[in-house]
């Protein structure tokens, strides 16, 4: 196969070199650094596509890690946001729109009896955990391996798979994501593997009476959309009830994306507390902490503290009101899920023609792709799987005008605009076919020189 022409990233490379002098890694978030010569800088986005400052156009399946559920620069939501600007910004006082948006959320999610707003997913989960501790009077908590709950100290603990001896009878050591996390917090965090009901029951027997909360992403948004079995989440609900533990379902990525009522609605499990963020306002910064009335009223003077100067900002709140209306009252969610189904079918056709074994995880609106007959169903299995083919394919897809995460951790996200623009599918499948062939050639060459 003839080599493809490389993207011209001259301007992005120059911007990187300049930005590096003022910004660590040349970016405002570590995960936006893709290498000294492949970090891109966005000029603008519209619908399901993004353009970088070099003029390269991409069909975008990152969508800012999921927020642009309708597509970039959605005319309806942006018009609402402009009306929100006319309100005046931020007052550190309340407006009537807060109740209107809370009512909409409560109507879509039965578990959301009471609602509070935050600015980001991380902030919402921080508040949810603080609320659970205040309500129960306990400090420790349970995390599921592979789950991601934001960049705050209490949540940044993981199973150390790199140094784990799979032949031992011991669990992997619990370690922090990186430096700067106080080691003393490790004593409060317990981890369990996803979809292992026996281990979940055992952990509750040993620690249940000390736990304030169990946090779970039933579809793991930072671990390839690996999903919990319904039975596992239902068991978690029963055990939390038995031991007086509050169940926090983190729907920062799945909320208002996989369905109007989120993944909890699909699984039929009602949490005590739930968090939303990414899809609430089509990219405007807002997040939600919601839950059972008895628990939520612990947010009070003398109870759990909650606040924030920019909480329920007039622009984000107006955008949320319109975005949630669209998701609730139009076929937007069906449109984007249908697109995801067609995209998976199209990718499968390409891979089947080349006899490449593969499987999917997650939901059509946010799915993971694996090059294995059976996709892993927990973090431990994923870490032991071979994702080198995916990583190489993603490398080529970027050059071919399709943006997905450079490695297999992040799901592919769909938006309504993808489903309304047939060229997105056509362009993507053409790029996937070429990327797959280039990846096959790459590994064939490696094998020759092995």
CSV table of C-alpha atoms in Angstrom, one decimal:
chain,number,residue,atom,x,y,z
A,1,UNK,CA,0.0,0.0,0.0
A,2,UNK,CA,1.4,3.4,-1.0
A,3,UNK,CA,2.2,5.7,2.0
A,4,UNK,CA,-0.4,8.3,2.8
A,5,UNK,CA,0.4,12.0,2.8
A,6,UNK,CA,1.1,13.2,6.3
A,7,UNK,CA,-1.0,16.0,7.7
A,8,UNK,CA,0.5,19.4,7.6
A,9,UNK,CA,0.9,20.4,11.3
A,10,UNK,CA,3.4,23.2,10.7
A,11,UNK,CA,1.3,25.8,12.6
A,12,UNK,CA,0.4,23.4,15.4
A,13,UNK,CA,4.0,22.5,15.9
A,14,UNK,CA,5.0,26.1,15.9
A,15,UNK,CA,2.3,26.9,18.4
A,16,UNK,CA,3.5,24.0,20.6
A,17,UNK,CA,7.0,25.4,20.7
A,18,UNK,CA,5.7,28.8,21.7
A,19,UNK,CA,3.2,27.5,24.2
A,20,UNK,CA,5.8,25.3,25.9
A,21,UNK,CA,7.5,28.4,27.2
A,22,UNK,CA,4.5,29.5,29.2
A,23,UNK,CA,2.3,26.3,29.6
A,24,UNK,CA,3.5,22.9,31.1
A,25,UNK,CA,3.7,20.5,28.1
A,26,UNK,CA,2.3,23.4,26.0
A,27,UNK,CA,-1.3,22.7,26.9
A,28,UNK,CA,-3.9,23.5,29.6
A,29,UNK,CA,-4.6,19.9,30.5
A,30,UNK,CA,-2.0,17.1,30.5
A,31,UNK,CA,-4.1,14.8,28.4
A,32,UNK,CA,-4.1,17.2,25.4
A,33,UNK,CA,-0.4,16.6,24.9
A,34,UNK,CA,0.0,14.0,22.2
A,35,UNK,CA,3.7,14.4,21.5
A,36,UNK,CA,6.0,17.3,20.5
A,37,UNK,CA,5.1,16.9,16.8
A,38,UNK,CA,1.5,15.7,17.0
A,39,UNK,CA,-0.2,17.9,19.6
A,40,UNK,CA,-2.9,19.8,17.7
A,41,UNK,CA,-4.4,23.2,18.4
A,42,UNK,CA,-8.1,23.7,17.5
A,43,UNK,CA,-9.3,26.6,15.3
A,44,UNK,CA,-13.0,25.8,15.6
A,45,UNK,CA,-15.6,23.1,15.6
A,46,UNK,CA,-19.0,22.7,14.0
A,47,UNK,CA,-21.4,19.8,14.2
A,48,UNK,CA,-19.4,16.5,14.4
A,49,UNK,CA,-16.2,18.0,13.0
A,50,UNK,CA,-13.2,19.9,14.3
A,51,UNK,CA,-10.6,22.0,12.4
A,52,UNK,CA,-7.1,22.6,13.6
A,53,UNK,CA,-5.1,25.8,13.1
A,54,UNK,CA,-3.4,24.2,10.1
A,55,UNK,CA,-6.8,23.8,8.4
A,56,UNK,CA,-7.0,20.0,8.8
A,57,UNK,CA,-10.6,18.8,9.2
A,58,UNK,CA,-11.4,15.9,11.4
A,59,UNK,CA,-14.5,13.9,12.1
A,60,UNK,CA,-14.4,14.1,15.9
A,61,UNK,CA,-15.3,11.2,18.1
A,62,UNK,CA,-13.7,12.6,21.3
A,63,UNK,CA,-16.2,15.5,21.4
A,64,UNK,CA,-14.3,17.1,24.3
A,65,UNK,CA,-14.5,13.7,26.1
A,66,UNK,CA,-18.3,13.6,25.5
A,67,UNK,CA,-19.8,17.1,26.2
A,68,UNK,CA,-20.8,18.0,22.7
A,69,UNK,CA,-23.7,15.6,22.6
A,70,UNK,CA,-25.6,17.6,19.9
A,71,UNK,CA,-22.4,18.7,18.1
A,72,UNK,CA,-20.1,21.6,18.3
A,73,UNK,CA,-21.6,25.2,18.1
A,74,UNK,CA,-25.1,23.9,18.1
A,75,UNK,CA,-27.2,26.9,17.0
A,76,UNK,CA,-30.1,26.2,19.4
A,77,UNK,CA,-27.9,25.9,22.5
A,78,UNK,CA,-25.7,28.7,21.6
A,79,UNK,CA,-28.7,31.0,21.1
A,80,UNK,CA,-29.9,30.1,24.5
A,81,UNK,CA,-26.5,30.7,26.0
A,82,UNK,CA,-26.5,34.2,24.5
A,83,UNK,CA,-29.8,34.9,26.2
A,84,UNK,CA,-28.2,33.7,29.4
A,85,UNK,CA,-25.5,36.4,28.9
A,86,UNK,CA,-28.2,39.0,29.1
A,87,UNK,CA,-29.0,37.9,32.6
A,88,UNK,CA,-25.7,39.3,33.8
A,89,UNK,CA,-23.3,36.4,34.5
A,90,UNK,CA,-22.7,35.5,38.1
A,91,UNK,CA,-24.3,37.0,41.2
A,92,UNK,CA,-23.6,34.6,44.1
A,93,UNK,CA,-27.4,34.7,44.3
A,94,UNK,CA,-30.0,32.5,42.8
A,95,UNK,CA,-32.2,32.9,39.7
A,96,UNK,CA,-35.5,31.3,38.7
A,97,UNK,CA,-33.8,29.2,36.0
A,98,UNK,CA,-32.1,27.0,38.6
A,99,UNK,CA,-35.5,25.5,39.5
A,100,UNK,CA,-36.6,25.1,35.9
A,101,UNK,CA,-33.4,23.1,35.1
A,102,UNK,CA,-33.7,21.1,38.3
A,103,UNK,CA,-37.3,20.3,37.5
A,104,UNK,CA,-36.3,19.1,34.0
A,105,UNK,CA,-33.6,16.8,35.5
A,106,UNK,CA,-36.0,15.4,38.1
A,107,UNK,CA,-38.5,14.6,35.3
A,108,UNK,CA,-35.9,12.7,33.3
A,109,UNK,CA,-34.1,11.0,36.2
A,110,UNK,CA,-36.4,9.6,39.0
A,111,UNK,CA,-33.4,9.4,41.5
A,112,UNK,CA,-32.9,13.1,41.2
A,113,UNK,CA,-35.4,14.1,43.9
A,114,UNK,CA,-33.3,17.2,44.8
A,115,UNK,CA,-30.6,18.9,42.7
A,116,UNK,CA,-27.6,21.0,43.3
A,117,UNK,CA,-25.3,22.4,40.6
A,118,UNK,CA,-21.5,22.4,40.2
A,119,UNK,CA,-19.1,23.5,37.5
A,120,UNK,CA,-17.4,20.2,36.5
A,121,UNK,CA,-17.6,16.5,36.9
A,122,UNK,CA,-14.7,16.4,39.3
A,123,UNK,CA,-16.4,19.1,41.4
A,124,UNK,CA,-19.7,17.2,41.4
A,125,UNK,CA,-18.2,13.9,42.6
A,126,UNK,CA,-16.2,15.8,45.3
A,127,UNK,CA,-19.5,17.2,46.6
A,128,UNK,CA,-21.2,13.8,46.3
A,129,UNK,CA,-18.5,12.1,48.4
A,130,UNK,CA,-18.5,14.9,51.0
A,131,UNK,CA,-22.3,14.6,51.2
A,132,UNK,CA,-22.1,10.8,51.7
A,133,UNK,CA,-19.6,11.2,54.5
A,134,UNK,CA,-21.7,13.9,56.2
A,135,UNK,CA,-24.9,11.9,56.0
A,136,UNK,CA,-23.4,8.6,57.2
A,137,UNK,CA,-20.8,9.9,59.6
A,138,UNK,CA,-18.2,7.6,58.0
A,139,UNK,CA,-15.0,8.4,56.1
A,140,UNK,CA,-13.9,5.5,54.0
A,141,UNK,CA,-15.4,4.6,50.6
A,142,UNK,CA,-15.3,1.9,47.9
A,143,UNK,CA,-14.1,2.4,44.3
A,144,UNK,CA,-14.3,0.0,41.4
A,145,UNK,CA,-11.0,-0.7,39.6
A,146,UNK,CA,-10.9,1.1,36.3
A,147,UNK,CA,-13.4,3.7,37.4
A,148,UNK,CA,-12.6,7.4,37.0
A,149,UNK,CA,-14.2,10.0,39.2
A,150,UNK,CA,-12.2,13.1,38.5
A,151,UNK,CA,-8.9,14.7,39.4
A,152,UNK,CA,-9.2,15.1,43.1
A,153,UNK,CA,-7.1,13.3,45.8
A,154,UNK,CA,-9.7,11.0,47.2
A,155,UNK,CA,-10.6,9.5,43.9
A,156,UNK,CA,-7.1,9.2,42.4
A,157,UNK,CA,-6.4,5.6,43.4
A,158,UNK,CA,-5.9,2.6,41.2
A,159,UNK,CA,-4.8,-1.0,41.1
A,160,UNK,CA,-1.1,-1.3,40.3
A,161,UNK,CA,-1.3,-3.9,37.5
A,162,UNK,CA,2.2,-3.3,36.3
A,163,UNK,CA,3.8,-4.9,39.3
A,164,UNK,CA,1.1,-7.4,40.1
A,165,UNK,CA,1.9,-11.1,40.1
A,166,UNK,CA,-1.2,-12.8,38.6
A,167,UNK,CA,-0.2,-16.1,40.2
A,168,UNK,CA,-0.4,-14.7,43.7
A,169,UNK,CA,-3.5,-14.9,45.8
A,170,UNK,CA,-3.2,-11.2,46.6
A,171,UNK,CA,-4.9,-8.2,45.0
A,172,UNK,CA,-2.9,-5.6,43.1
A,173,UNK,CA,-1.5,-2.9,45.4
A,174,UNK,CA,-3.5,0.2,45.6
A,175,UNK,CA,-1.5,3.2,44.3
A,176,UNK,CA,-2.1,6.8,43.4
A,177,UNK,CA,-2.5,7.9,39.8
A,178,UNK,CA,0.6,10.1,40.2
A,179,UNK,CA,2.6,12.2,42.5
A,180,UNK,CA,1.3,14.8,45.0
A,181,UNK,CA,-1.5,12.5,46.5
A,182,UNK,CA,-1.1,12.2,50.3
A,183,UNK,CA,-0.4,8.6,51.2
A,184,UNK,CA,-2.5,8.9,54.3
A,185,UNK,CA,-5.7,9.0,52.1
A,186,UNK,CA,-4.9,5.4,50.9
A,187,UNK,CA,-6.2,4.1,54.2
A,188,UNK,CA,-9.7,5.4,53.3
A,189,UNK,CA,-10.0,4.0,49.8
A,190,UNK,CA,-10.9,0.4,49.1
A,191,UNK,CA,-11.0,-1.1,45.6
A,192,UNK,CA,-12.9,-4.0,44.0
A,193,UNK,CA,-12.7,-5.5,40.6
A,194,UNK,CA,-15.7,-4.9,38.3
A,195,UNK,CA,-18.2,-7.7,37.8
A,196,UNK,CA,-16.8,-10.0,40.5
A,197,UNK,CA,-19.8,-10.4,42.8
A,198,UNK,CA,-18.0,-12.7,45.2
A,199,UNK,CA,-15.3,-10.1,45.8
A,200,UNK,CA,-17.8,-7.4,46.2
A,201,UNK,CA,-19.7,-9.3,48.9
A,202,UNK,CA,-16.5,-10.2,50.7
A,203,UNK,CA,-15.4,-6.5,50.7
A,204,UNK,CA,-18.6,-5.4,52.2
A,205,UNK,CA,-18.4,-8.1,54.8
A,206,UNK,CA,-14.9,-6.9,55.8
A,207,UNK,CA,-15.4,-3.1,55.5
A,208,UNK,CA,-19.1,-2.4,54.9
A,209,UNK,CA,-19.7,-1.0,58.4
A,210,UNK,CA,-17.0,1.7,57.9
A,211,UNK,CA,-17.9,2.8,54.3
A,212,UNK,CA,-19.7,6.0,53.6
A,213,UNK,CA,-20.2,5.3,50.0
A,214,UNK,CA,-19.6,3.1,47.0
A,215,UNK,CA,-18.8,5.0,43.8
A,216,UNK,CA,-19.4,3.2,40.5
A,217,UNK,CA,-19.5,4.1,36.8
A,218,UNK,CA,-21.6,1.3,35.3
A,219,UNK,CA,-20.0,2.2,32.0
A,220,UNK,CA,-16.4,3.1,32.6
A,221,UNK,CA,-15.8,6.3,30.8
A,222,UNK,CA,-12.0,6.2,31.0
A,223,UNK,CA,-11.6,2.5,30.6
A,224,UNK,CA,-12.9,1.7,27.1
A,225,UNK,CA,-16.5,1.8,28.1
A,226,UNK,CA,-16.2,-1.5,29.9
A,227,UNK,CA,-19.6,-2.1,31.4
A,228,UNK,CA,-20.9,-3.6,34.7
A,229,UNK,CA,-23.3,-6.5,34.5
A,230,UNK,CA,-26.8,-5.5,35.6
A,231,UNK,CA,-26.6,-8.1,38.3
A,232,UNK,CA,-23.4,-6.6,39.7
A,233,UNK,CA,-24.9,-3.1,40.1
A,234,UNK,CA,-28.1,-4.6,41.6
A,235,UNK,CA,-26.0,-6.5,44.1
A,236,UNK,CA,-24.1,-3.3,44.9
A,237,UNK,CA,-27.5,-1.6,45.6
A,238,UNK,CA,-28.6,-4.4,47.9
A,239,UNK,CA,-25.3,-4.5,49.8
A,240,UNK,CA,-25.3,-0.7,50.3
A,241,UNK,CA,-28.8,-1.0,51.8
A,242,UNK,CA,-27.7,-3.8,54.1
A,243,UNK,CA,-24.7,-2.0,55.4
A,244,UNK,CA,-26.0,1.6,55.5
A,245,UNK,CA,-23.7,2.7,52.6
A,246,UNK,CA,-24.8,5.3,50.1
A,247,UNK,CA,-24.6,4.2,46.5
A,248,UNK,CA,-23.2,7.0,44.2
A,249,UNK,CA,-23.6,6.3,40.5
A,250,UNK,CA,-21.3,8.5,38.6
A,251,UNK,CA,-23.0,9.4,35.3
A,252,UNK,CA,-20.6,12.3,34.4
A,253,UNK,CA,-20.2,10.7,31.0
A,254,UNK,CA,-23.2,8.4,30.6
A,255,UNK,CA,-25.8,10.9,32.0
A,256,UNK,CA,-28.3,12.2,29.4
A,257,UNK,CA,-26.2,10.3,26.7
A,258,UNK,CA,-27.0,6.6,26.9
A,259,UNK,CA,-30.6,7.5,27.6
A,260,UNK,CA,-32.8,10.2,29.1
A,261,UNK,CA,-32.6,8.6,32.5
A,262,UNK,CA,-28.9,7.6,32.1
A,263,UNK,CA,-27.4,4.2,32.6
A,264,UNK,CA,-29.3,3.9,36.0
A,265,UNK,CA,-32.5,4.0,34.1
A,266,UNK,CA,-31.4,1.3,31.6
A,267,UNK,CA,-30.2,-0.9,34.5
A,268,UNK,CA,-33.2,-0.2,36.7
A,269,UNK,CA,-31.0,0.7,39.7
A,270,UNK,CA,-31.7,3.8,41.8
A,271,UNK,CA,-28.7,5.4,43.5
A,272,UNK,CA,-28.8,7.5,46.7
A,273,UNK,CA,-26.7,10.1,44.9
A,274,UNK,CA,-25.9,10.6,41.3
A,275,UNK,CA,-23.6,13.0,39.3
A,276,UNK,CA,-23.9,14.4,35.8
A,277,UNK,CA,-21.8,16.8,33.8
A,278,UNK,CA,-20.6,16.2,30.2
A,279,UNK,CA,-23.8,16.2,28.2
A,280,UNK,CA,-25.9,18.5,30.4
A,281,UNK,CA,-25.2,21.7,28.4
A,282,UNK,CA,-23.5,20.6,25.1
A,283,UNK,CA,-20.1,21.8,26.3
A,284,UNK,CA,-20.9,24.7,28.5
A,285,UNK,CA,-19.4,24.2,32.0
A,286,UNK,CA,-22.0,22.9,34.4
A,287,UNK,CA,-22.4,19.7,36.5
A,288,UNK,CA,-25.1,18.3,38.7
A,289,UNK,CA,-25.3,16.5,42.1
A,290,UNK,CA,-28.7,14.9,42.6
A,291,UNK,CA,-30.3,12.3,44.8
A,292,UNK,CA,-32.6,11.1,47.4
A,293,UNK,CA,-34.3,14.0,49.3
A,294,UNK,CA,-33.3,12.8,52.8
A,295,UNK,CA,-29.7,12.6,51.7
A,296,UNK,CA,-29.6,15.8,49.7
A,297,UNK,CA,-31.0,17.9,52.6
A,298,UNK,CA,-27.7,17.2,54.4
A,299,UNK,CA,-26.5,20.1,52.3
A,300,UNK,CA,-27.2,22.7,54.9
A,301,UNK,CA,-25.6,25.0,57.4
A,302,UNK,CA,-24.1,22.7,60.0
A,303,UNK,CA,-24.3,19.8,57.6
A,304,UNK,CA,-22.3,19.1,54.4
A,305,UNK,CA,-20.9,22.3,52.8
A,306,UNK,CA,-21.6,23.0,49.2
A,307,UNK,CA,-21.1,26.1,47.1
A,308,UNK,CA,-19.1,27.8,44.4
A,309,UNK,CA,-18.9,31.3,43.1
A,310,UNK,CA,-19.6,30.2,39.5
A,311,UNK,CA,-22.2,27.6,40.4
A,312,UNK,CA,-25.3,27.9,38.2
A,313,UNK,CA,-23.8,30.6,36.0
A,314,UNK,CA,-26.4,32.3,33.9
A,315,UNK,CA,-24.8,31.3,30.6
A,316,UNK,CA,-24.3,27.6,31.4
A,317,UNK,CA,-27.7,27.3,33.1
A,318,UNK,CA,-29.4,28.7,30.0
A,319,UNK,CA,-27.5,26.3,27.8
A,320,UNK,CA,-28.4,23.4,30.0
A,321,UNK,CA,-32.1,24.3,29.9
A,322,UNK,CA,-32.1,24.2,26.1
A,323,UNK,CA,-29.8,21.2,25.7
A,324,UNK,CA,-31.9,19.1,28.2
A,325,UNK,CA,-35.1,20.2,26.5
A,326,UNK,CA,-33.7,18.9,23.1
A,327,UNK,CA,-32.6,15.6,24.7
A,328,UNK,CA,-35.9,15.2,26.4
A,329,UNK,CA,-38.3,16.3,23.7
A,330,UNK,CA,-36.7,15.4,20.4
A,331,UNK,CA,-35.2,12.2,18.9
A,332,UNK,CA,-31.6,13.5,19.4
A,333,UNK,CA,-30.6,10.5,21.5
A,334,UNK,CA,-32.1,8.0,19.1
A,335,UNK,CA,-30.3,9.8,16.2
A,336,UNK,CA,-26.9,9.6,17.8
A,337,UNK,CA,-27.3,6.0,19.0
A,338,UNK,CA,-28.4,4.9,15.6
A,339,UNK,CA,-25.3,6.5,14.1
A,340,UNK,CA,-23.2,4.6,16.6
A,341,UNK,CA,-24.8,1.4,15.6
A,342,UNK,CA,-24.2,2.1,11.9
A,343,UNK,CA,-20.6,3.1,12.6
A,344,UNK,CA,-19.9,-0.1,14.6
A,345,UNK,CA,-21.5,-2.2,11.8
A,346,UNK,CA,-19.4,-0.4,9.2
A,347,UNK,CA,-16.2,-0.9,11.1
A,348,UNK,CA,-17.1,-4.6,11.7
A,349,UNK,CA,-17.6,-5.1,7.9
A,350,UNK,CA,-14.1,-3.7,7.2
A,351,UNK,CA,-12.5,-5.9,9.9
A,352,UNK,CA,-14.5,-9.0,9.0
A,353,UNK,CA,-13.4,-8.7,5.4
A,354,UNK,CA,-9.8,-8.9,6.7
A,355,UNK,CA,-10.6,-11.7,9.2
A,356,UNK,CA,-9.6,-9.4,12.1
A,357,UNK,CA,-11.3,-10.6,15.3
A,358,UNK,CA,-12.9,-7.8,17.3
A,359,UNK,CA,-15.6,-6.9,19.8
A,360,UNK,CA,-17.3,-3.8,21.3
A,361,UNK,CA,-18.1,-2.6,24.8
A,362,UNK,CA,-20.4,0.1,26.1
A,363,UNK,CA,-23.3,1.7,24.3
A,364,UNK,CA,-23.8,2.8,20.7
A,365,UNK,CA,-23.5,6.4,21.9
A,366,UNK,CA,-20.1,5.7,23.6
A,367,UNK,CA,-18.4,2.5,22.7
A,368,UNK,CA,-15.0,0.9,23.0
A,369,UNK,CA,-13.4,-1.3,20.3
A,370,UNK,CA,-11.2,-4.3,21.1
A,371,UNK,CA,-9.2,-6.6,18.9
A,372,UNK,CA,-10.2,-9.8,20.7
A,373,UNK,CA,-13.1,-12.2,20.3
A,374,UNK,CA,-14.4,-11.3,23.7
A,375,UNK,CA,-14.0,-7.8,25.2
A,376,UNK,CA,-12.7,-7.6,28.8
A,377,UNK,CA,-15.3,-7.0,31.4
A,378,UNK,CA,-13.0,-5.5,34.0
A,379,UNK,CA,-9.9,-3.4,34.4
A,380,UNK,CA,-7.6,-6.3,35.2
A,381,UNK,CA,-8.6,-8.1,32.0
A,382,UNK,CA,-8.1,-4.9,30.0
A,383,UNK,CA,-4.6,-4.3,31.3
A,384,UNK,CA,-3.7,-7.9,30.3
A,385,UNK,CA,-5.1,-7.5,26.8
A,386,UNK,CA,-3.2,-6.5,23.7
A,387,UNK,CA,-4.2,-3.0,22.5
A,388,UNK,CA,-1.2,-2.3,20.3
A,389,UNK,CA,-3.3,-2.8,17.1
A,390,UNK,CA,-5.8,-0.2,18.3
A,391,UNK,CA,-3.1,2.3,19.3
A,392,UNK,CA,-1.4,2.0,15.9
A,393,UNK,CA,-4.7,2.3,14.1
A,394,UNK,CA,-5.6,5.5,16.1
A,395,UNK,CA,-2.2,7.0,15.1
A,396,UNK,CA,-3.1,6.6,11.4
A,397,UNK,CA,-6.7,7.7,11.9
A,398,UNK,CA,-5.5,11.1,13.0
A,399,UNK,CA,-3.5,11.6,9.9
A,400,UNK,CA,-6.6,10.5,7.9
A,401,UNK,CA,-8.9,13.0,9.4
A,402,UNK,CA,-10.6,11.1,12.2
A,403,UNK,CA,-10.1,12.1,15.9
A,404,UNK,CA,-10.3,9.4,18.5
A,405,UNK,CA,-8.3,9.1,21.7
A,406,UNK,CA,-4.7,8.2,20.9
A,407,UNK,CA,-5.0,5.0,23.0
A,408,UNK,CA,-7.8,2.6,23.8
A,409,UNK,CA,-8.8,4.0,27.2
A,410,UNK,CA,-11.4,6.6,26.0
A,411,UNK,CA,-14.6,5.5,24.2
A,412,UNK,CA,-15.7,6.8,20.9
A,413,UNK,CA,-18.4,9.4,21.5
A,414,UNK,CA,-21.3,10.1,19.1
A,415,UNK,CA,-23.3,13.3,18.7
A,416,UNK,CA,-26.6,14.2,17.0
A,417,UNK,CA,-24.7,16.1,14.3
A,418,UNK,CA,-22.9,12.9,13.3
A,419,UNK,CA,-26.2,11.3,12.6
A,420,UNK,CA,-27.5,14.3,10.6
A,421,UNK,CA,-24.5,14.4,8.3
A,422,UNK,CA,-24.0,11.3,6.2
A,423,UNK,CA,-20.6,12.4,5.1
A,424,UNK,CA,-19.3,11.9,8.7
A,425,UNK,CA,-20.0,8.1,8.4
A,426,UNK,CA,-18.6,7.9,4.8
A,427,UNK,CA,-15.5,9.8,5.6
A,428,UNK,CA,-14.9,7.8,8.8
A,429,UNK,CA,-15.3,4.4,7.3
A,430,UNK,CA,-13.0,5.3,4.4
A,431,UNK,CA,-10.4,6.4,6.9
A,432,UNK,CA,-10.8,3.3,9.1
A,433,UNK,CA,-10.3,1.0,6.1
A,434,UNK,CA,-7.1,2.8,5.2
A,435,UNK,CA,-5.9,2.9,8.8
A,436,UNK,CA,-6.5,-0.8,9.3
A,437,UNK,CA,-4.6,-1.7,6.2
A,438,UNK,CA,-1.7,0.5,7.2
A,439,UNK,CA,-1.7,-1.0,10.7
A,440,UNK,CA,-1.6,-4.5,9.2
A,441,UNK,CA,1.4,-3.5,7.1
A,442,UNK,CA,3.1,-2.1,10.1
A,443,UNK,CA,2.8,-5.3,12.1
A,444,UNK,CA,3.8,-7.4,9.1
A,445,UNK,CA,7.0,-5.3,8.8
A,446,UNK,CA,7.7,-5.7,12.4
A,447,UNK,CA,7.3,-9.4,12.2
A,448,UNK,CA,9.8,-9.6,9.3
A,449,UNK,CA,12.4,-7.8,11.4
A,450,UNK,CA,11.7,-9.7,14.6
